[in-house]
């Protein structure tokens, strides 16, 4: 079948009553994982052990680029004046005393940021790494050089963990009320930096304005939720005749958070605020592909006047992860990322007796029944499949058409073809670029393989052209039909704007397909029948189920309940304060006079 091409020109809003539904779902924030099997230059470590992998990694002295300045670079644009200045051993806080600015959409003509050298934050001090191995961060839209990230040395990792270990006891003695008040102040600090966060997400990740704005809102929600921890955190109490029994929830100690590129603000704040409120200290290892957002987050934490060492940031890829996991003082590890990396982090942490939780890849199914509301369902499917360029673990990446609903795919193609692919700074863009050129190559290779295996490419996003951005990592919305469960495009997480479609005759067959898939992040049933909905939600073996709504990463107090290969750890869905504390039971009997 001849591939259908879609326009990258802006399409005005139609009078269709479901357009708003599409846009709302398209720009929702969903937790995602990094792309697996990305090529990179070896740097004397296994390239698959980091939370993410970089395409460009080489010794510092060997890099020669006309875009690479000799002096220490810095952000100098108006929106980015909040970025840390590259001065060694200086606190972030004195450099950020600008008055609050309203958040506004950057224009396509906004000045490009000047490249920066990313620094570690250890014991409330900024330091430029002494590493001989650095990673280049490129603009996913233009391939311009944005930043240089170090593969932190062993001494730097040890210094960060030592600072955290030293600070934790006194931080715990402050009491939960004072620790909570500090996190409430973090909400104000993030809001004050919102324009800088917005621009960093759009330039460094390629997010659309709506995606970036929504991520910031959900990040704030995560902090506020942590500040409203339930009363159970204070323990339980029983009286049994003369015996008194009570429980204490005490901090684990030093906690490590390893986070992906696709939600570099929201995902770290899933774990860091609650870990700190529980009395732990934290070392964050953010993605080497998104250093600017973590630098801004460090600035926000510095403004809180926390004791030195309570919150630290170390940068790097595989080497930094391995060194962190090898530190005996680390008690708990929280990881969100790709499946391969997550398995290695889990095995390493368990081998060294650390508490660990790993949230990794997904292959989320949408089951479409004939009694569903056609138009609304198709817009919801398109929004979930192609929003955030498909770079989220909760994207609806598989459509199971039951019975005659396979005939609806032509209308779905029309909807997907109307989405505008473009630069994140373009306020009309619906689908931005993939994070790296290697990610683009991988997604296109998956489409090639699907075609070679006999699937039909109904809508082809390969070789999409975006005017003004010939080097961008763009892949347009892609719809593949005639897919069989044995095909690679179905078996593996693609992590791009690609929807694969299967056909079955009955709901029972659809449930069987979902249950046989090894991933368990989420699934959705589109129907108007409560009977079908009840049967689906009871029989399907997936941790998060949606009825007529593609499942988002839970926000606020709702626990994330992924299962099967999408989660590794003790108990999926446990409250985060339970993960970051250990329970002690005390029994007392006081002698009578």
CSV table of C-alpha atoms in Angstrom, one decimal, residues 325-530:
chain,number,residue,atom,x,y,z
A,325,UNK,CA,25.6,1.4,43.3
A,326,UNK,CA,29.0,0.2,44.6
A,327,UNK,CA,29.0,2.6,47.6
A,328,UNK,CA,28.3,0.7,50.9
A,329,UNK,CA,26.6,3.8,52.4
A,330,UNK,CA,23.8,3.8,49.9
A,331,UNK,CA,20.8,2.2,51.4
A,332,UNK,CA,18.0,2.6,48.8
A,333,UNK,CA,17.9,3.1,45.0
A,334,UNK,CA,15.0,4.4,43.0
A,335,UNK,CA,15.3,3.9,39.2
A,336,UNK,CA,13.1,4.9,36.3
A,337,UNK,CA,14.4,4.0,32.9
A,338,UNK,CA,14.8,1.4,30.2
A,339,UNK,CA,14.3,-2.3,30.7
A,340,UNK,CA,17.8,-3.4,30.0
A,341,UNK,CA,19.3,-0.8,32.3
A,342,UNK,CA,16.7,-1.4,35.0
A,343,UNK,CA,17.5,-5.1,35.2
A,344,UNK,CA,21.2,-4.4,35.7
A,345,UNK,CA,20.5,-1.7,38.3
A,346,UNK,CA,18.1,-4.1,40.1
A,347,UNK,CA,20.6,-7.0,40.1
A,348,UNK,CA,23.5,-4.8,41.3
A,349,UNK,CA,21.5,-3.2,44.1
A,350,UNK,CA,20.1,-6.5,45.3
A,351,UNK,CA,23.6,-8.1,45.3
A,352,UNK,CA,24.9,-5.3,47.6
A,353,UNK,CA,21.8,-5.6,49.9
A,354,UNK,CA,20.2,-2.3,48.9
A,355,UNK,CA,16.5,-1.7,48.8
A,356,UNK,CA,15.6,-1.0,45.2
A,357,UNK,CA,12.6,-0.2,43.0
A,358,UNK,CA,12.8,-0.2,39.2
A,359,UNK,CA,10.1,1.2,36.9
A,360,UNK,CA,10.9,0.4,33.3
A,361,UNK,CA,9.5,-0.3,29.8
A,362,UNK,CA,6.0,-0.7,28.7
A,363,UNK,CA,3.9,-1.9,25.8
A,364,UNK,CA,0.4,-0.4,26.5
A,365,UNK,CA,-2.6,-1.9,24.7
A,366,UNK,CA,-5.8,-0.2,23.7
A,367,UNK,CA,-8.7,-2.5,23.0
A,368,UNK,CA,-11.3,-1.0,20.7
A,369,UNK,CA,-14.9,-2.5,20.8
A,370,UNK,CA,-17.6,-1.9,18.2
A,371,UNK,CA,-19.8,-0.3,20.9
A,372,UNK,CA,-17.3,2.4,21.6
A,373,UNK,CA,-17.9,6.0,20.7
A,374,UNK,CA,-15.9,6.1,17.5
A,375,UNK,CA,-14.7,9.6,17.1
A,376,UNK,CA,-13.9,10.3,20.7
A,377,UNK,CA,-12.1,7.0,21.0
A,378,UNK,CA,-10.0,7.6,17.9
A,379,UNK,CA,-8.9,11.0,19.1
A,380,UNK,CA,-8.0,9.6,22.5
A,381,UNK,CA,-5.9,6.9,20.8
A,382,UNK,CA,-4.1,9.3,18.6
A,383,UNK,CA,-3.3,11.6,21.4
A,384,UNK,CA,-1.9,8.9,23.7
A,385,UNK,CA,0.1,7.2,20.9
A,386,UNK,CA,1.8,10.3,19.4
A,387,UNK,CA,1.9,12.9,22.2
A,388,UNK,CA,5.4,13.6,23.5
A,389,UNK,CA,6.6,12.0,20.3
A,390,UNK,CA,5.8,8.7,21.9
A,391,UNK,CA,8.7,9.1,24.3
A,392,UNK,CA,6.8,8.0,27.4
A,393,UNK,CA,6.3,4.6,29.0
A,394,UNK,CA,2.6,5.1,29.3
A,395,UNK,CA,2.0,5.8,25.6
A,396,UNK,CA,-0.7,3.7,24.0
A,397,UNK,CA,1.5,1.9,21.5
A,398,UNK,CA,-0.6,-1.1,20.6
A,399,UNK,CA,-4.2,-1.0,19.3
A,400,UNK,CA,-6.2,-4.2,19.4
A,401,UNK,CA,-9.2,-3.9,17.0
A,402,UNK,CA,-12.0,-6.2,17.9
A,403,UNK,CA,-14.3,-7.3,15.0
A,404,UNK,CA,-15.3,-4.6,12.5
A,405,UNK,CA,-13.4,-1.8,14.4
A,406,UNK,CA,-10.5,-2.6,12.1
A,407,UNK,CA,-12.3,-0.6,9.5
A,408,UNK,CA,-12.0,2.5,11.7
A,409,UNK,CA,-8.2,2.7,11.1
A,410,UNK,CA,-8.6,4.8,8.0
A,411,UNK,CA,-10.2,7.5,10.1
A,412,UNK,CA,-7.4,7.2,12.7
A,413,UNK,CA,-4.9,7.7,9.9
A,414,UNK,CA,-6.7,10.9,8.9
A,415,UNK,CA,-6.5,12.2,12.5
A,416,UNK,CA,-2.8,11.3,12.9
A,417,UNK,CA,-1.9,12.8,9.6
A,418,UNK,CA,-3.4,16.2,10.7
A,419,UNK,CA,-0.9,16.5,13.6
A,420,UNK,CA,1.8,19.0,13.0
A,421,UNK,CA,5.4,17.8,13.5
A,422,UNK,CA,7.8,20.6,14.4
A,423,UNK,CA,10.2,22.4,16.7
A,424,UNK,CA,9.2,22.6,20.4
A,425,UNK,CA,9.5,26.4,20.3
A,426,UNK,CA,6.7,26.4,17.6
A,427,UNK,CA,3.5,27.1,19.5
A,428,UNK,CA,1.5,25.2,16.9
A,429,UNK,CA,3.6,22.0,17.0
A,430,UNK,CA,1.9,18.8,18.2
A,431,UNK,CA,4.8,16.4,17.9
A,432,UNK,CA,8.4,17.3,18.6
A,433,UNK,CA,11.7,15.6,17.8
A,434,UNK,CA,13.1,12.5,19.4
A,435,UNK,CA,15.9,13.0,21.9
A,436,UNK,CA,18.9,12.0,19.7
A,437,UNK,CA,19.8,11.1,16.2
A,438,UNK,CA,20.4,7.5,17.4
A,439,UNK,CA,16.9,7.4,18.8
A,440,UNK,CA,15.5,8.5,15.4
A,441,UNK,CA,17.6,5.8,13.6
A,442,UNK,CA,16.3,3.1,16.0
A,443,UNK,CA,12.7,4.0,15.6
A,444,UNK,CA,13.0,4.1,11.8
A,445,UNK,CA,14.8,0.8,11.9
A,446,UNK,CA,11.9,-0.7,13.8
A,447,UNK,CA,9.5,0.5,11.1
A,448,UNK,CA,11.8,-0.9,8.4
A,449,UNK,CA,11.8,-4.3,10.2
A,450,UNK,CA,8.0,-4.3,10.6
A,451,UNK,CA,7.6,-3.7,6.8
A,452,UNK,CA,10.1,-6.4,6.1
A,453,UNK,CA,8.2,-8.9,8.3
A,454,UNK,CA,5.0,-8.3,6.3
A,455,UNK,CA,3.2,-5.6,8.2
A,456,UNK,CA,1.6,-2.7,6.3
A,457,UNK,CA,2.7,0.9,6.9
A,458,UNK,CA,-0.6,2.8,6.7
A,459,UNK,CA,0.9,6.1,7.7
A,460,UNK,CA,4.6,6.5,7.3
A,461,UNK,CA,6.5,9.0,9.5
A,462,UNK,CA,10.0,8.2,8.2
A,463,UNK,CA,11.8,10.9,6.3
A,464,UNK,CA,9.4,13.6,7.5
A,465,UNK,CA,10.5,17.1,6.5
A,466,UNK,CA,10.2,20.0,8.9
A,467,UNK,CA,10.9,23.3,7.1
A,468,UNK,CA,13.8,25.1,8.6
A,469,UNK,CA,15.1,22.1,10.6
A,470,UNK,CA,16.7,19.7,8.1
A,471,UNK,CA,18.9,18.1,10.9
A,472,UNK,CA,16.1,17.6,13.4
A,473,UNK,CA,15.4,14.2,15.0
A,474,UNK,CA,11.9,14.1,13.6
A,475,UNK,CA,9.8,11.0,13.1
A,476,UNK,CA,6.1,11.7,12.2
A,477,UNK,CA,3.1,9.7,13.5
A,478,UNK,CA,3.3,6.2,12.1
A,479,UNK,CA,0.5,3.6,12.0
A,480,UNK,CA,1.4,0.0,11.2
A,481,UNK,CA,-1.4,-2.6,10.5
A,482,UNK,CA,-1.5,-6.4,9.9
A,483,UNK,CA,0.9,-6.8,12.8
A,484,UNK,CA,1.3,-10.3,14.4
A,485,UNK,CA,2.4,-10.9,18.0
A,486,UNK,CA,5.7,-12.5,17.0
A,487,UNK,CA,6.9,-9.3,15.1
A,488,UNK,CA,9.6,-7.2,16.6
A,489,UNK,CA,7.5,-4.0,16.4
A,490,UNK,CA,5.1,-5.7,18.8
A,491,UNK,CA,7.6,-7.5,21.1
A,492,UNK,CA,9.8,-4.5,21.9
A,493,UNK,CA,9.1,-1.0,23.2
A,494,UNK,CA,9.6,1.3,20.2
A,495,UNK,CA,9.6,4.6,22.2
A,496,UNK,CA,8.6,6.8,19.4
A,497,UNK,CA,5.4,8.0,17.7
A,498,UNK,CA,4.5,4.6,16.3
A,499,UNK,CA,1.2,2.7,16.8
A,500,UNK,CA,1.0,-1.0,15.9
A,501,UNK,CA,-2.4,-2.5,15.2
A,502,UNK,CA,-3.6,-6.1,15.7
A,503,UNK,CA,-7.0,-7.6,14.8
A,504,UNK,CA,-9.0,-10.2,16.7
A,505,UNK,CA,-12.6,-11.4,16.7
A,506,UNK,CA,-13.6,-11.2,20.3
A,507,UNK,CA,-13.0,-9.4,23.6
A,508,UNK,CA,-11.7,-12.7,25.1
A,509,UNK,CA,-9.0,-12.9,22.4
A,510,UNK,CA,-8.0,-9.3,23.1
A,511,UNK,CA,-7.7,-10.0,26.8
A,512,UNK,CA,-5.5,-13.0,26.0
A,513,UNK,CA,-3.2,-10.9,23.9
A,514,UNK,CA,-2.8,-8.3,26.6
A,515,UNK,CA,-2.1,-10.9,29.3
A,516,UNK,CA,0.5,-12.8,27.2
A,517,UNK,CA,2.5,-9.6,26.7
A,518,UNK,CA,5.4,-9.4,29.1
A,519,UNK,CA,4.9,-5.7,30.0
A,520,UNK,CA,2.4,-4.5,32.6
A,521,UNK,CA,2.3,-0.7,32.7
A,522,UNK,CA,-1.2,0.0,31.5
A,523,UNK,CA,-4.0,-0.9,29.1
A,524,UNK,CA,-7.3,0.7,28.1
A,525,UNK,CA,-10.7,-0.6,26.9
A,526,UNK,CA,-12.9,1.6,24.7
A,527,UNK,CA,-16.5,0.6,25.2
A,528,UNK,CA,-20.0,1.9,26.2
A,529,UNK,CA,-20.9,-1.4,27.9
A,530,UNK,CA,-20.4,-1.6,31.7
